[in-house]
Amino acid sequence: MGKLKQKSKRHKKISKVLLKYGLIVIVSIVAIYMFISATLNISDCTNKIVENSLKDQIKQNNNFIKIYLQGKIDVLQNVVASIRSEELDNKHKLTKRINKLASMYEFSKAYFIDSNGYMYLDDGTVEDVRDKSFYYKVVYDKKPLISNAFNDEKVDYQAIAITVPVFINGEIVGDIYAIKNVYDLKSSMKNYLGDDVGFSYIMDEDG
């Protein structure tokens, strides 16, 4: 009987120790789980804040670009409004006048394209652009067109082109094709967005 009682007491002690440490392990596991859950929630919140911030920045960039480019279209349409029908008799001279006016508004180059698809360059030559989308799309749609960024032979840097139709007495007589330096746009964007933005990029639909 004495031995059985000793064994029983020993079992009870072992049971109490196991129960005690078992509870400690369970509490520790719960604490770790709660910590991980809290950390993940904080991480999710941080990710959402960053994601929303990036979305706001992209939206702000897009709004600026739309306003900026619309302003350039307005400038070219003012140039269009100044063209007189008699100037069509000397299209190279007209190109020089258009180019001079456009350069005042930070365009690198500007050319007159007649309704037959011939571009009059400022060096006195003519270029056939009938197969170029900036000619036939504007003539067909009768509204301004903004190109994707491209490298053009006429300039030594990346550029975008803005083409606007020329109407005289309600009839389309050609287009103004103006080239704008992309770096001017990026510089203007950085000035608009402030010093908080380290880099700004302009991407077309092809990335």
Short mmCIF file of C-alpha atoms in Angstrom, two decimals:
data_model
loop_
_atom_site.label_atom_id
_atom_site.label_comp_id
_atom_site.label_asym_id
_atom_site.label_seq_id
_atom_site.Cartn_x
_atom_site.Cartn_y
_atom_site.Cartn_z
CA MET A 1 0.00 0.00 0.00
CA GLY A 2 2.83 2.41 0.87
CA LYS A 3 4.44 1.94 -2.52
CA LEU A 4 1.14 2.54 -4.33
CA LYS A 5 0.62 5.81 -2.44
CA GLN A 6 4.12 6.99 -3.32
CA LYS A 7 3.53 6.16 -6.99
CA SER A 8 0.18 7.95 -6.91
CA LYS A 9 1.78 11.07 -5.42
CA ARG A 10 4.56 10.95 -7.99
CA HIS A 11 2.02 10.68 -10.83
CA LYS A 12 0.10 13.65 -9.45
CA LYS A 13 3.28 15.75 -9.29
CA ILE A 14 4.21 14.78 -12.86
CA SER A 15 0.66 15.57 -14.00
CA LYS A 16 0.80 19.00 -12.35
CA VAL A 17 4.19 19.74 -13.95
CA LEU A 18 2.97 18.63 -17.37
CA LEU A 19 -0.23 20.63 -16.99
CA LYS A 20 1.75 23.70 -15.92
CA TYR A 21 4.21 23.52 -18.82
CA GLY A 22 1.43 22.51 -21.21
CA LEU A 23 -0.45 25.69 -20.33
CA ILE A 24 2.74 27.72 -20.76
CA VAL A 25 3.26 26.20 -24.25
CA ILE A 26 -0.37 26.86 -25.22
CA VAL A 27 -0.22 30.46 -23.97
CA SER A 28 3.07 30.95 -25.84
CA ILE A 29 1.60 29.58 -29.09
CA VAL A 30 -1.45 31.85 -28.76
CA ALA A 31 0.81 34.85 -28.06
CA ILE A 32 2.99 34.07 -31.09
CA TYR A 33 -0.10 33.67 -33.28
CA MET A 34 -1.52 37.00 -32.08
CA PHE A 35 1.84 38.70 -32.69
CA ILE A 36 2.11 37.30 -36.22
CA SER A 37 -1.51 38.27 -36.96
CA ALA A 38 -0.91 41.80 -35.69
CA THR A 39 2.31 42.07 -37.74
CA LEU A 40 0.52 40.87 -40.87
CA ASN A 41 -2.29 43.37 -40.29
CA ILE A 42 0.25 46.18 -39.89
CA SER A 43 2.01 45.00 -43.06
CA ASP A 44 -1.30 44.89 -44.95
CA CYS A 45 -2.16 48.38 -43.75
CA THR A 46 1.28 49.65 -44.78
CA ASN A 47 0.95 48.02 -48.20
CA LYS A 48 -2.49 49.58 -48.68
CA ILE A 49 -1.17 53.01 -47.69
CA VAL A 50 1.74 52.70 -50.16
CA GLU A 51 -0.58 51.36 -52.88
CA ASN A 52 -3.06 54.22 -52.39
CA SER A 53 -0.21 56.73 -52.36
CA LEU A 54 1.13 55.37 -55.67
CA LYS A 55 -2.36 55.44 -57.19
CA ASP A 56 -2.78 59.08 -56.11
CA GLN A 57 0.65 59.93 -57.55
CA ILE A 58 -0.15 58.26 -60.89
CA LYS A 59 -3.51 60.05 -61.02
CA GLN A 60 -1.79 63.36 -60.27
CA ASN A 61 0.80 62.70 -62.99
CA ASN A 62 -1.88 61.82 -65.55
CA ASN A 63 -3.91 64.93 -64.71
CA PHE A 64 -0.83 67.11 -65.12
CA ILE A 65 0.08 65.55 -68.47
CA LYS A 66 -3.48 65.99 -69.79
CA ILE A 67 -3.55 69.67 -68.74
CA TYR A 68 -0.03 70.26 -70.09
CA LEU A 69 -0.69 68.68 -73.50
CA GLN A 70 -4.09 70.34 -73.82
CA GLY A 71 -2.32 73.66 -73.25
CA LYS A 72 0.07 72.87 -76.13
CA ILE A 73 -2.86 71.94 -78.39
CA ASP A 74 -4.51 75.26 -77.53
CA VAL A 75 -1.31 77.10 -78.48
CA LEU A 76 -1.19 75.38 -81.88
CA GLN A 77 -4.86 76.06 -82.49
CA ASN A 78 -4.17 79.74 -81.85
CA VAL A 79 -1.43 79.52 -84.50
CA VAL A 80 -3.94 77.88 -86.85
CA ALA A 81 -6.38 80.73 -86.25
CA SER A 82 -3.71 83.21 -87.43
CA ILE A 83 -3.21 81.52 -90.83
CA ARG A 84 -4.63 83.45 -93.78
CA SER A 85 -5.72 81.85 -97.06
CA GLU A 86 -3.20 83.84 -99.12
CA GLU A 87 -0.33 82.30 -97.09
CA LEU A 88 -1.09 78.94 -98.73
CA ASP A 89 0.47 80.31 -101.92
CA ASN A 90 3.93 80.07 -100.29
CA LYS A 91 3.86 77.07 -97.97
CA HIS A 92 7.60 77.12 -97.16
CA LYS A 93 7.26 80.69 -95.94
CA LEU A 94 4.18 79.62 -93.97
CA THR A 95 6.19 76.82 -92.32
CA LYS A 96 8.86 79.31 -91.26
CA ARG A 97 6.25 81.57 -89.68
CA ILE A 98 4.57 78.62 -87.94
CA ASN A 99 7.94 77.37 -86.70
CA LYS A 100 8.81 80.79 -85.30
CA LEU A 101 5.51 81.06 -83.46
CA ALA A 102 5.69 77.49 -82.14
CA SER A 103 9.25 77.96 -80.84
CA MET A 104 7.96 80.74 -78.58
CA TYR A 105 5.93 78.05 -76.81
CA GLU A 106 8.80 75.56 -76.40
CA PHE A 107 8.18 73.45 -79.52
CA SER A 108 11.40 72.23 -81.11
CA LYS A 109 10.09 72.26 -84.68
CA ALA A 110 6.79 72.89 -86.44
CA TYR A 111 5.82 72.27 -90.07
CA PHE A 112 2.89 72.84 -92.35
CA ILE A 113 1.42 69.78 -94.12
CA ASP A 114 -0.93 70.48 -97.02
CA SER A 115 -4.17 68.59 -97.65
CA ASN A 116 -2.39 66.30 -100.15
CA GLY A 117 0.02 65.00 -97.48
CA TYR A 118 3.16 66.98 -98.31
CA MET A 119 5.16 68.41 -95.42
CA TYR A 120 6.98 71.69 -96.11
CA LEU A 121 10.30 71.76 -94.27
CA ASP A 122 12.09 74.92 -93.20
CA ASP A 123 15.08 74.12 -95.42
CA GLY A 124 12.95 74.54 -98.56
CA THR A 125 12.37 70.83 -99.23
CA VAL A 126 9.15 68.81 -99.25
CA GLU A 127 8.52 65.43 -97.62
CA ASP A 128 5.75 63.01 -98.60
CA VAL A 129 3.92 61.97 -95.41
CA ARG A 130 0.72 60.58 -96.95
CA ASP A 131 1.36 57.20 -95.33
CA LYS A 132 1.98 58.67 -91.86
CA SER A 133 -0.75 58.34 -89.24
CA PHE A 134 -0.15 61.89 -87.98
CA TYR A 135 -1.31 63.08 -91.42
CA TYR A 136 -4.18 60.83 -92.47
CA LYS A 137 -5.71 60.38 -88.99
CA VAL A 138 -5.92 64.13 -88.45
CA VAL A 139 -7.33 64.74 -91.94
CA TYR A 140 -9.88 61.92 -91.52
CA ASP A 141 -10.91 62.61 -87.89
CA LYS A 142 -10.52 66.39 -88.19
CA LYS A 143 -9.22 66.66 -84.64
CA PRO A 144 -5.81 66.99 -82.92
CA LEU A 145 -3.55 63.97 -82.46
CA ILE A 146 -0.78 63.38 -79.91
CA SER A 147 1.84 60.76 -80.75
CA ASN A 148 3.68 58.33 -78.50
CA ALA A 149 7.29 59.22 -77.64
CA PHE A 150 9.69 58.56 -80.52
CA ASN A 151 13.19 59.31 -81.82
CA ASP A 152 12.93 61.54 -84.88
CA GLU A 153 15.62 62.31 -87.46
CA LYS A 154 14.74 65.98 -87.32
CA VAL A 155 15.75 66.26 -83.66
CA ASP A 156 18.52 64.66 -81.61
CA TYR A 157 16.41 63.60 -78.64
CA GLN A 158 13.23 61.77 -77.71
CA ALA A 159 10.13 63.70 -78.65
CA ILE A 160 6.37 63.66 -78.97
CA ALA A 161 4.46 65.19 -81.87
CA ILE A 162 1.21 67.13 -81.76
CA THR A 163 -0.70 67.53 -85.02
CA VAL A 164 -3.69 69.85 -85.37
CA PRO A 165 -5.91 70.36 -88.42
CA VAL A 166 -5.91 73.68 -90.26
CA PHE A 167 -9.33 74.97 -91.33
CA ILE A 168 -9.95 77.99 -93.53
CA ASN A 169 -13.56 78.97 -94.21
CA GLY A 170 -14.70 75.65 -92.70
CA GLU A 171 -12.59 73.57 -95.08
CA ILE A 172 -9.56 71.53 -93.98
CA VAL A 173 -6.51 72.73 -95.93
CA GLY A 174 -3.78 70.87 -94.06
CA ASP A 175 -2.20 70.28 -90.65
CA ILE A 176 0.38 71.76 -88.35
CA TYR A 177 2.84 69.10 -87.20
CA ALA A 178 4.80 70.25 -84.13
CA ILE A 179 7.56 68.39 -82.26
CA LYS A 180 7.99 68.71 -78.50
CA ASN A 181 11.04 67.61 -76.51
CA VAL A 182 10.01 64.92 -73.99
CA TYR A 183 12.62 66.16 -71.50
CA ASP A 184 10.88 69.55 -71.36
CA LEU A 185 7.70 67.74 -70.36
CA LYS A 186 9.54 65.70 -67.70
CA SER A 187 11.17 68.86 -66.35
CA SER A 188 7.82 70.65 -66.18
CA MET A 189 6.31 67.62 -64.44
CA LYS A 190 9.06 67.58 -61.81
CA ASN A 191 8.57 71.29 -61.15
CA TYR A 192 4.84 70.68 -60.78
CA LEU A 193 5.18 67.64 -58.49
CA GLY A 194 7.89 69.17 -56.31
CA ASP A 195 11.09 67.83 -54.77
CA ASP A 196 9.38 64.94 -52.99
CA VAL A 197 9.46 62.92 -56.21
CA GLY A 198 12.89 61.48 -57.00
CA PHE A 199 12.18 60.32 -60.55
CA SER A 200 9.35 60.75 -63.03
CA TYR A 201 8.78 58.69 -66.14
CA ILE A 202 6.56 59.10 -69.17
CA MET A 203 5.37 55.86 -70.70
CA ASP A 204 3.26 55.15 -73.75
CA GLU A 205 0.78 52.26 -73.98
CA ASP A 206 3.62 49.91 -74.96
CA GLY A 207 5.41 50.51 -71.66
#
